[in-house]
PDB file of C-alpha atoms in Angstrom:
ATOM      1  CA  MET A   1      -5.909  18.469 -62.415  1.00 54.00           C
ATOM      2  CA  VAL A   2      -6.049  15.561 -64.891  1.00 49.00           C
ATOM      3  CA  ALA A   3      -5.540  18.001 -67.769  1.00 53.00           C
ATOM      4  CA  ASP A   4      -2.436  19.403 -66.032  1.00 53.00           C
ATOM      5  CA  ILE A   5      -0.977  15.907 -65.641  1.00 54.00           C
ATOM      6  CA  LYS A   6      -1.620  15.150 -69.327  1.00 53.00           C
ATOM      7  CA  THR A   7      -0.018  18.456 -70.308  1.00 48.00           C
ATOM      8  CA  LEU A   8       3.057  17.762 -68.171  1.00 42.00           C
ATOM      9  CA  SER A   9       3.270  14.228 -69.522  1.00 47.00           C
ATOM     10  CA  THR A  10       3.104  15.473 -73.116  1.00 46.00           C
ATOM     11  CA  LEU A  11       5.702  18.140 -72.363  1.00 38.00           C
ATOM     12  CA  GLY A  12       8.001  15.527 -70.833  1.00 42.00           C
ATOM     13  CA  ILE A  13       7.724  13.281 -73.886  1.00 45.00           C
ATOM     14  CA  THR A  14       8.367  16.217 -76.213  1.00 40.00           C
ATOM     15  CA  LEU A  15      11.452  17.295 -74.262  1.00 37.00           C
ATOM     16  CA  SER A  16      12.758  13.728 -74.152  1.00 42.00           C
ATOM     17  CA  ALA A  17      12.427  13.458 -77.912  1.00 41.00           C
ATOM     18  CA  ALA A  18      14.172  16.801 -78.385  1.00 41.00           C
ATOM     19  CA  PHE A  19      17.096  15.778 -76.186  1.00 41.00           C
ATOM     20  CA  ALA A  20      17.343  12.410 -77.919  1.00 46.00           C
ATOM     21  CA  SER A  21      17.534  14.009 -81.354  1.00 42.00           C
ATOM     22  CA  THR A  22      20.089  16.542 -80.107  1.00 43.00           C
ATOM     23  CA  GLY A  23      22.256  13.695 -78.864  1.00 46.00           C
ATOM     24  CA  SER A  24      22.169  12.061 -82.290  1.00 41.00           C
ATOM     25  CA  ALA A  25      23.180  15.274 -84.011  1.00 42.00           C
ATOM     26  CA  ALA A  26      26.070  15.731 -81.604  1.00 42.00           C
ATOM     27  CA  GLN A  27      27.205  12.190 -82.287  1.00 48.00           C
ATOM     28  CA  VAL A  28      27.298  12.789 -86.040  1.00 47.00           C
ATOM     29  CA  SER A  29      29.252  16.027 -85.675  1.00 52.00           C
ATOM     30  CA  THR A  30      32.026  14.291 -83.706  1.00 66.00           C
ATOM     31  CA  SER A  31      32.798  11.878 -86.547  1.00 82.00           C
ATOM     32  CA  GLN A  32      36.196  12.241 -88.130  1.00 90.00           C
ATOM     33  CA  PRO A  33      36.118  13.900 -91.566  1.00 94.00           C
ATOM     34  CA  GLY A  34      37.778  10.802 -93.030  1.00 95.00           C
ATOM     35  CA  GLU A  35      35.161   8.537 -91.495  1.00 96.00           C
ATOM     36  CA  VAL A  36      32.383  10.612 -93.042  1.00 95.00           C
ATOM     37  CA  ALA A  37      34.178  10.730 -96.414  1.00 95.00           C
ATOM     38  CA  TYR A  38      34.793   6.966 -96.344  1.00 95.00           C
ATOM     39  CA  ALA A  39      31.155   6.275 -95.506  1.00 95.00           C
ATOM     40  CA  SER A  40      29.862   8.500 -98.308  1.00 93.00           C
ATOM     41  CA  THR A  41      32.444   7.642-100.976  1.00 92.00           C
ATOM     42  CA  CYS A  42      33.836   4.156-100.377  1.00 93.00           C
ATOM     43  CA  ALA A  43      31.650   2.036 -98.119  1.00 94.00           C
ATOM     44  CA  SER A  44      28.833   1.298-100.560  1.00 94.00           C
ATOM     45  CA  CYS A  45      31.205  -0.732-102.769  1.00 93.00           C
ATOM     46  CA  HIS A  46      34.073  -1.667-100.453  1.00 92.00           C
ATOM     47  CA  GLY A  47      32.204  -2.321 -97.216  1.00 93.00           C
ATOM     48  CA  GLY A  48      33.778  -1.533 -93.881  1.00 93.00           C
ATOM     49  CA  PRO A  49      37.232  -0.018 -93.581  1.00 93.00           C
ATOM     50  CA  SER A  50      38.763  -3.272 -92.308  1.00 91.00           C
ATOM     51  CA  ALA A  51      38.262  -4.823 -95.764  1.00 89.00           C
ATOM     52  CA  VAL A  52      40.269  -2.011 -97.369  1.00 89.00           C
ATOM     53  CA  ILE A  53      42.955  -2.058 -94.677  1.00 90.00           C
ATOM     54  CA  SER A  54      43.506  -5.794 -95.157  1.00 90.00           C
ATOM     55  CA  ARG A  55      44.253  -5.183 -98.854  1.00 89.00           C
ATOM     56  CA  THR A  56      46.461  -2.104 -98.532  1.00 87.00           C
ATOM     57  CA  GLY A  57      48.964  -3.298 -95.976  1.00 82.00           C
ATOM     58  CA  SER A  58      50.512  -0.868 -93.523  1.00 86.00           C
ATOM     59  CA  LEU A  59      49.135   2.612 -93.965  1.00 91.00           C
ATOM     60  CA  ASN A  60      51.860   3.887 -91.653  1.00 89.00           C
ATOM     61  CA  ASP A  61      54.252   3.595 -94.611  1.00 91.00           C
ATOM     62  CA  PRO A  62      54.441   6.863 -96.620  1.00 94.00           C
ATOM     63  CA  ALA A  63      54.909   4.924 -99.880  1.00 94.00           C
ATOM     64  CA  THR A  64      51.685   2.983 -99.261  1.00 93.00           C
ATOM     65  CA  GLN A  65      49.872   6.223 -98.430  1.00 95.00           C
ATOM     66  CA  ALA A  66      51.138   7.801-101.670  1.00 96.00           C
ATOM     67  CA  GLN A  67      50.018   4.759-103.658  1.00 94.00           C
ATOM     68  CA  LEU A  68      46.549   4.883-102.065  1.00 94.00           C
ATOM     69  CA  ASP A  69      46.370   8.632-102.750  1.00 96.00           C
ATOM     70  CA  ARG A  70      47.089   8.038-106.460  1.00 96.00           C
ATOM     71  CA  PHE A  71      44.454   5.298-106.560  1.00 93.00           C
ATOM     72  CA  LEU A  72      41.834   7.473-104.855  1.00 94.00           C
ATOM     73  CA  ALA A  73      42.579  10.358-107.253  1.00 96.00           C
ATOM     74  CA  ARG A  74      41.479   8.106-110.124  1.00 94.00           C
ATOM     75  CA  HIS A  75      38.728   6.348-108.197  1.00 90.00           C
ATOM     76  CA  TYR A  76      35.874   8.721-107.251  1.00 85.00           C
ATOM     77  CA  THR A  77      37.872  10.919-104.841  1.00 87.00           C
ATOM     78  CA  ARG A  78      39.335  13.809-106.805  1.00 86.00           C
ATOM     79  CA  ASN A  79      39.439  16.265-103.888  1.00 94.00           C
ATOM     80  CA  ALA A  80      42.909  16.159-102.268  1.00 96.00           C
ATOM     81  CA  GLU A  81      41.594  17.101 -98.801  1.00 96.00           C
ATOM     82  CA  GLN A  82      39.026  14.315 -98.919  1.00 96.00           C
ATOM     83  CA  ARG A  83      41.675  11.785-100.018  1.00 96.00           C
ATOM     84  CA  ARG A  84      43.978  12.869 -97.183  1.00 97.00           C
ATOM     85  CA  ALA A  85      41.134  12.584 -94.675  1.00 97.00           C
ATOM     86  CA  ILE A  86      40.268   9.056 -95.857  1.00 96.00           C
ATOM     87  CA  ILE A  87      43.906   7.946 -95.748  1.00 95.00           C
ATOM     88  CA  ASP A  88      44.411   9.435 -92.273  1.00 95.00           C
ATOM     89  CA  TYR A  89      41.213   7.754 -91.046  1.00 95.00           C
ATOM     90  CA  LEU A  90      42.266   4.351 -92.409  1.00 95.00           C
ATOM     91  CA  ALA A  91      45.790   4.786 -91.001  1.00 94.00           C
ATOM     92  CA  THR A  92      44.322   5.538 -87.568  1.00 93.00           C
ATOM     93  CA  LEU A  93      42.301   2.321 -87.701  1.00 91.00           C
ATOM     94  CA  ASN A  94      45.317   0.417 -89.020  1.00 83.00           C
ATOM     95  CA  ARG A  95      47.320   1.323 -85.881  1.00 77.00           C
ATOM     96  CA  ARG A  96      44.778  -0.237 -83.511  1.00 60.00           C
TER      97      ARG A  96
END
């Protein structure tokens, strides 16, 4: 009987850990592509996105977006899709 309780307890802990790790994986997969790209490409030097937004001005302006795209093309982000994702992500935050 005691062995059965220990087995059930161990099983419960194992299942809890499995569900917890699954939740973390699901959380990562729901990140915006631009958020992931910003975190991997920009954040180590520029910090959080609010620091970049405060320097760029309104990212709702197409001219500002084009200027940022040209900058990113020369500054570690050569992939056009990745640049677009970063700009869209920052613009979304800029609207809040």
